[in-house]
PDB file of C-alpha atoms and ligand atoms in Angstrom:
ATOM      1  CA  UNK A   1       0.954 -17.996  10.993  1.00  0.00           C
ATOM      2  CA  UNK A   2       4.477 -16.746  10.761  1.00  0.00           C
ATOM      3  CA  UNK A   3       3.160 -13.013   9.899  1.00  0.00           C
ATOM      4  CA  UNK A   4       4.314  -9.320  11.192  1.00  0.00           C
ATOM      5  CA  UNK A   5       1.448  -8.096  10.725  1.00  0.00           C
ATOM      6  CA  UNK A   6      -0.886 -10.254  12.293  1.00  0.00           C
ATOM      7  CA  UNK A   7       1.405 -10.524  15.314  1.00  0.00           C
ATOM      8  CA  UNK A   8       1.310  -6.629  15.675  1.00  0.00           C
ATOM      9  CA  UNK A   9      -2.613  -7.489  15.062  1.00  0.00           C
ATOM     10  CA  UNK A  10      -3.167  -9.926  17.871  1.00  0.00           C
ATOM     11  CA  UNK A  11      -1.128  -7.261  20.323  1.00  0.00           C
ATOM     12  CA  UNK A  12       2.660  -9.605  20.236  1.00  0.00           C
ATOM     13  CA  UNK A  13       4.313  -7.019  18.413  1.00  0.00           C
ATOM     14  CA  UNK A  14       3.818  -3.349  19.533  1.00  0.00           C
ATOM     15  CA  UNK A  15       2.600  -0.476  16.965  1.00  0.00           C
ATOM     16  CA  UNK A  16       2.037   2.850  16.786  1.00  0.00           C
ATOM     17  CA  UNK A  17      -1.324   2.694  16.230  1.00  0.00           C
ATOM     18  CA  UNK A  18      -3.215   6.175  14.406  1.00  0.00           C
ATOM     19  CA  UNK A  19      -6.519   4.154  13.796  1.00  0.00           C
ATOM     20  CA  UNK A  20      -8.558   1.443  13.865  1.00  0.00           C
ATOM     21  CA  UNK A  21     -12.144   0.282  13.093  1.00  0.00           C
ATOM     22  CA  UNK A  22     -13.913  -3.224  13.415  1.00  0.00           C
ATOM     23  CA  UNK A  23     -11.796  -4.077   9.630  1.00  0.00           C
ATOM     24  CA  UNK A  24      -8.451  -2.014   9.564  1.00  0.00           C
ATOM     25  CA  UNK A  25      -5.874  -0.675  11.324  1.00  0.00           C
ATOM     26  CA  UNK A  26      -3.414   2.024  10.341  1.00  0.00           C
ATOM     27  CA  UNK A  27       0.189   2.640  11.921  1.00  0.00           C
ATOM     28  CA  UNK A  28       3.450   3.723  11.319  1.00  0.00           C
ATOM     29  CA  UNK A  29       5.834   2.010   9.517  1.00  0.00           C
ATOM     30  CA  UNK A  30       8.928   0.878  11.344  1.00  0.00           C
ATOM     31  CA  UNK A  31      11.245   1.712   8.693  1.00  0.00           C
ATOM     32  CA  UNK A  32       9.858   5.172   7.417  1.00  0.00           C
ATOM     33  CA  UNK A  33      10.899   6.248   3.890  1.00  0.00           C
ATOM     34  CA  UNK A  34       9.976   9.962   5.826  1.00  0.00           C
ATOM     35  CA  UNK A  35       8.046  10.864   8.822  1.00  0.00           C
ATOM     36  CA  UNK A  36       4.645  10.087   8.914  1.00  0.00           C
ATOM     37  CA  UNK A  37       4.834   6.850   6.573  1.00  0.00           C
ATOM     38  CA  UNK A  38       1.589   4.955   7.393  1.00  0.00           C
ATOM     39  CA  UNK A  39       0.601   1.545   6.912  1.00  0.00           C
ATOM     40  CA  UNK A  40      -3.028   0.801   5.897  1.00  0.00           C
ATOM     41  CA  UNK A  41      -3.588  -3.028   7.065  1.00  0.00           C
ATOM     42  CA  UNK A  42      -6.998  -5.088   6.937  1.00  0.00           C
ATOM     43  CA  UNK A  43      -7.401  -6.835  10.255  1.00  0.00           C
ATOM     44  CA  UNK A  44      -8.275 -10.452   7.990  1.00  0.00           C
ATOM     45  CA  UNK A  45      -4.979 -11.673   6.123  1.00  0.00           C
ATOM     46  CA  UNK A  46      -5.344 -11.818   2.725  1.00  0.00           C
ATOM     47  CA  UNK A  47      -1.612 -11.898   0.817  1.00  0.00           C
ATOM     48  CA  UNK A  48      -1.959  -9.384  -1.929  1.00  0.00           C
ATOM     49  CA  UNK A  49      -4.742  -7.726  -4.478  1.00  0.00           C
ATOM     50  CA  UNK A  50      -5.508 -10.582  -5.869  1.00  0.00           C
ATOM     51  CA  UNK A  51      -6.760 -12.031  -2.894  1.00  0.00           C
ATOM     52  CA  UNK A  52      -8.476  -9.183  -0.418  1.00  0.00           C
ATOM     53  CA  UNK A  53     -12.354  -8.960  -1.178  1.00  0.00           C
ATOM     54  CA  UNK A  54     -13.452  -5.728  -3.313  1.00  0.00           C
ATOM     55  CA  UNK A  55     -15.752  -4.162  -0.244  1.00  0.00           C
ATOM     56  CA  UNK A  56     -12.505  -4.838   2.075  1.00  0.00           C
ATOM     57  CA  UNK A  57     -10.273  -3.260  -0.629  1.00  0.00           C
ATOM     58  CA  UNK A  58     -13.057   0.027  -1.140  1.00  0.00           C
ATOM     59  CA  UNK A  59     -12.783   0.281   2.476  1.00  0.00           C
ATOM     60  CA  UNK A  60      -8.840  -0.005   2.489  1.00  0.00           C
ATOM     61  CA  UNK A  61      -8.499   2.842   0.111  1.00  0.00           C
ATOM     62  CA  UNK A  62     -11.249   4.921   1.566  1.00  0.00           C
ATOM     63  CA  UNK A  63      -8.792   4.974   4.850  1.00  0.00           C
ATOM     64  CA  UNK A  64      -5.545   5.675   2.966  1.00  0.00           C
ATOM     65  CA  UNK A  65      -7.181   8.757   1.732  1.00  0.00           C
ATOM     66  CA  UNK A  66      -8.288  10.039   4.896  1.00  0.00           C
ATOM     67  CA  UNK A  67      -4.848   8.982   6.321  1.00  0.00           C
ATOM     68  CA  UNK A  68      -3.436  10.574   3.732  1.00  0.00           C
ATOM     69  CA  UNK A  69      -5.838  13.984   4.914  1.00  0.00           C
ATOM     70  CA  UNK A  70      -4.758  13.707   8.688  1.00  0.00           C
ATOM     71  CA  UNK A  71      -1.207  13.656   7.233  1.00  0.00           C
ATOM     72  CA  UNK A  72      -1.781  16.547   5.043  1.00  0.00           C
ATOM     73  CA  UNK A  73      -3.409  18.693   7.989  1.00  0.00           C
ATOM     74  CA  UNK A  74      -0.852  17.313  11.137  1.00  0.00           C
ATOM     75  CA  UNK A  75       2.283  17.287   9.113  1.00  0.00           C
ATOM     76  CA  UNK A  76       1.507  20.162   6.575  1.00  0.00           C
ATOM     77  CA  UNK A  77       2.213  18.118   3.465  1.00  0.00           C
ATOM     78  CA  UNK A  78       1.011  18.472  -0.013  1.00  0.00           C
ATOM     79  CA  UNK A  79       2.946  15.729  -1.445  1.00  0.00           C
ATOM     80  CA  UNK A  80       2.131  11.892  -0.585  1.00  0.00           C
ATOM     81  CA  UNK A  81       2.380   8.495  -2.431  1.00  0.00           C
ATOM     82  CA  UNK A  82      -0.295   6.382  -1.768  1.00  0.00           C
ATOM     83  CA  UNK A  83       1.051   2.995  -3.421  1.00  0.00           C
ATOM     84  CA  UNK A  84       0.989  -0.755  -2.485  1.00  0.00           C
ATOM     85  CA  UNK A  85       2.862  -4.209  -3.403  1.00  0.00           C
ATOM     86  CA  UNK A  86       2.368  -7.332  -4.833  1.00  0.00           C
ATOM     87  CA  UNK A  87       5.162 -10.241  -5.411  1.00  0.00           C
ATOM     88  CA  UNK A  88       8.434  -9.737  -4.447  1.00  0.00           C
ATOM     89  CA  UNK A  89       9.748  -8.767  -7.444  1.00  0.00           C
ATOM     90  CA  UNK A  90       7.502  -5.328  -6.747  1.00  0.00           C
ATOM     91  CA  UNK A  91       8.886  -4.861  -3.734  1.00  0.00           C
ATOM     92  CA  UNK A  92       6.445  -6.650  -1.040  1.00  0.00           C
ATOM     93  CA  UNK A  93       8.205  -7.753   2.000  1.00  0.00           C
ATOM     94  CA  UNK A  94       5.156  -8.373   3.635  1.00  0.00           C
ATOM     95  CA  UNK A  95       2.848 -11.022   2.310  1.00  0.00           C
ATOM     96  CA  UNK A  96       0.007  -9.387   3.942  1.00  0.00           C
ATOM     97  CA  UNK A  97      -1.973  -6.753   2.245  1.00  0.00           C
ATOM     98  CA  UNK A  98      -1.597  -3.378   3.183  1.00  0.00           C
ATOM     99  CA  UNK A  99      -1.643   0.398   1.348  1.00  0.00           C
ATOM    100  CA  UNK A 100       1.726   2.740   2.119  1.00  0.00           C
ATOM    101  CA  UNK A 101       1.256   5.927   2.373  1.00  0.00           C
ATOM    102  CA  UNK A 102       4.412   8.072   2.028  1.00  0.00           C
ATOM    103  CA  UNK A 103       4.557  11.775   2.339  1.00  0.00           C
ATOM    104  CA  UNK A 104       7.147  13.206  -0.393  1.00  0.00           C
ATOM    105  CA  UNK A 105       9.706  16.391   0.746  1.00  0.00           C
ATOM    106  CA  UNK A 106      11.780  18.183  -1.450  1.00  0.00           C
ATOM    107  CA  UNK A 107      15.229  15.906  -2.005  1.00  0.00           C
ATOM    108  CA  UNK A 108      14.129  12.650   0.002  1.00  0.00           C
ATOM    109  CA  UNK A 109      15.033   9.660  -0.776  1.00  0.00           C
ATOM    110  CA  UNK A 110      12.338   7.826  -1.926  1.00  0.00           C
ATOM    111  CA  UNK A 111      12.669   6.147  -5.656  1.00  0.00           C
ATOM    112  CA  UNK A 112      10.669   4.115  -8.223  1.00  0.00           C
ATOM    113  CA  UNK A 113      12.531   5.318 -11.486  1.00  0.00           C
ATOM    114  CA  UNK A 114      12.645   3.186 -14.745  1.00  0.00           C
ATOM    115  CA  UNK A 115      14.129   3.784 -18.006  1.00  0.00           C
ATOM    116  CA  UNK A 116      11.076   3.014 -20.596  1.00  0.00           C
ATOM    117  CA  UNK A 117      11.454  -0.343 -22.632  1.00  0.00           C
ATOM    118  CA  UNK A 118      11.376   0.364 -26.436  1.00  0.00           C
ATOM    119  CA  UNK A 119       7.591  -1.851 -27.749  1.00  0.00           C
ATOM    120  CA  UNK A 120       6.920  -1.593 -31.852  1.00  0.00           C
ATOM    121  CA  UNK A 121       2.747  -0.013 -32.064  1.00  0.00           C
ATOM    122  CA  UNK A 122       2.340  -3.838 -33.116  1.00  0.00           C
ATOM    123  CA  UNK A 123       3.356  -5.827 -29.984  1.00  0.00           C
ATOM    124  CA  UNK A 124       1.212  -2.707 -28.424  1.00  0.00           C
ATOM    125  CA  UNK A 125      -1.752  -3.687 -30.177  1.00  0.00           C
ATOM    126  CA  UNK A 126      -1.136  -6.953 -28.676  1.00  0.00           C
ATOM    127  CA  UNK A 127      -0.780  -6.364 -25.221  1.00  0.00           C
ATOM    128  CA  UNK A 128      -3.559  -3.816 -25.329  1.00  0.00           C
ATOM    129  CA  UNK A 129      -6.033  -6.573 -26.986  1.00  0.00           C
ATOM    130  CA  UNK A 130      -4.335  -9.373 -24.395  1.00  0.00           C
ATOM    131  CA  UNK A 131      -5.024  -7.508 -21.331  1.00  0.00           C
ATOM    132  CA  UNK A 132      -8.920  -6.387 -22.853  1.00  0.00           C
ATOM    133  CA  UNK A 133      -9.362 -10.054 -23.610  1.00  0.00           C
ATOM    134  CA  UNK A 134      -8.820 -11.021 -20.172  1.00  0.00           C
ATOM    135  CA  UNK A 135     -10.650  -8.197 -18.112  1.00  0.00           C
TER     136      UNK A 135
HETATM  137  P1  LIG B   1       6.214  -3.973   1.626  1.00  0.00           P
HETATM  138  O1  LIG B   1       7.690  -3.925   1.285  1.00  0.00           O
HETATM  139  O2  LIG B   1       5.318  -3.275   0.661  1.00  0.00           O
HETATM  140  O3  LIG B   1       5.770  -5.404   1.892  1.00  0.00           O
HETATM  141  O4  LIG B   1       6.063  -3.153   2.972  1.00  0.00           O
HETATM  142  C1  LIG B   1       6.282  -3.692   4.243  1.00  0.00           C
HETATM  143  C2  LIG B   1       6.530  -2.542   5.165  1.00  0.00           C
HETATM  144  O5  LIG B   1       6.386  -2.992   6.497  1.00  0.00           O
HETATM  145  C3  LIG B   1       7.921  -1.925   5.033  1.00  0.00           C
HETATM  146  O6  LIG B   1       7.817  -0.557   4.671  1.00  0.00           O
HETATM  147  C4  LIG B   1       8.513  -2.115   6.437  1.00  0.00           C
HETATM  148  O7  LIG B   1       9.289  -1.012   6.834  1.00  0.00           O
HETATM  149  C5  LIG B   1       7.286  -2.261   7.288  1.00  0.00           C
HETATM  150  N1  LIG B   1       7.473  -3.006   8.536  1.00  0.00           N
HETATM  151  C6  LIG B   1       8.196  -4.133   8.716  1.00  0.00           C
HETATM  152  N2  LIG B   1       8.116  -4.536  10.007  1.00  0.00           N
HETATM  153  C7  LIG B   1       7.314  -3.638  10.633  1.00  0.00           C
HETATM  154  C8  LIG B   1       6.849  -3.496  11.973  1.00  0.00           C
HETATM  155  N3  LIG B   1       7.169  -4.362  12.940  1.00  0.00           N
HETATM  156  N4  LIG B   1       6.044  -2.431  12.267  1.00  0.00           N
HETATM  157  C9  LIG B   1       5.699  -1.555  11.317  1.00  0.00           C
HETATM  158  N5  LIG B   1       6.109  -1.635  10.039  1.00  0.00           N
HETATM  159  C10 LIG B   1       6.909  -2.654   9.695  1.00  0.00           C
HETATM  160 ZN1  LIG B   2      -1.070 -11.603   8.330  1.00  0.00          ZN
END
């Protein structure tokens, strides 16, 4: 399968690894939006949320927060993202699942601004009953 992350998996790309266990591993990201930008990654390819197993996905997120710890401690950062993509149109480049997370510093660069979409307390009502219908 034409995937990065399962080619830094099976050793043909190189990483730089911070930890691994029999189900995940967890480097840096090539590209870092700042240092210490970590990559979560289950070691079993699943594309996005929709398709990754809810004990593999507890277990992902359980790891981004003690990434997110070690981060805190090595790099002496309050401020982290812990965030993750789905589709292209939210920004996944990747079609294999995996949990960022991104330490924040005064002035960086990172963004994910919007300007809020006017919805009448009607349509509201709607989407709020649409979404409970299908839970
Ligand atoms: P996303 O846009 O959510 O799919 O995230 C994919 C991430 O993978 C991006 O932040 C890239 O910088 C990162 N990335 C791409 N290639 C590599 C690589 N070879 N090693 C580590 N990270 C990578
Ligand atoms: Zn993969």
């Amino acid at each position: 399968m034409d995937c990065i992350f399962c080619k830094i998996l099976n050793g043909d790309i190189p990483s730089k690894k911070v930890f691994e266990n029999d189900n995940f591993i967890a480097i840096l990201d090539a590209f870092p939006a700042n240092e210490g930008h970590t990559l979560v990654i289950p070691k079993k390819h699943f594309t996005n949320i929709f398709e990754i197993d809810e004990e593999t996905l507890k277990e992902g997120y359980s790891i981004a927060r003690n990434v997110a710890n070690s981060i805190r401690k090595s790099l002496n950062i309050e401020n982290i993202n812990i965030l993750q993509n789905n589709g292209a149109l939210a920004g996944q480049t990747v079609n294999h699942f995996h949990i960022h997370i991104i330490p924040r510093l005064e002035n960086d660069t990172v963004t994910m601004k919007s300007i809020p979409v006017t919805i009448d307390s009607k349509k509201m009502e709607q989407i709020a009953l649409s979404i409970k219908d299908n839970m």
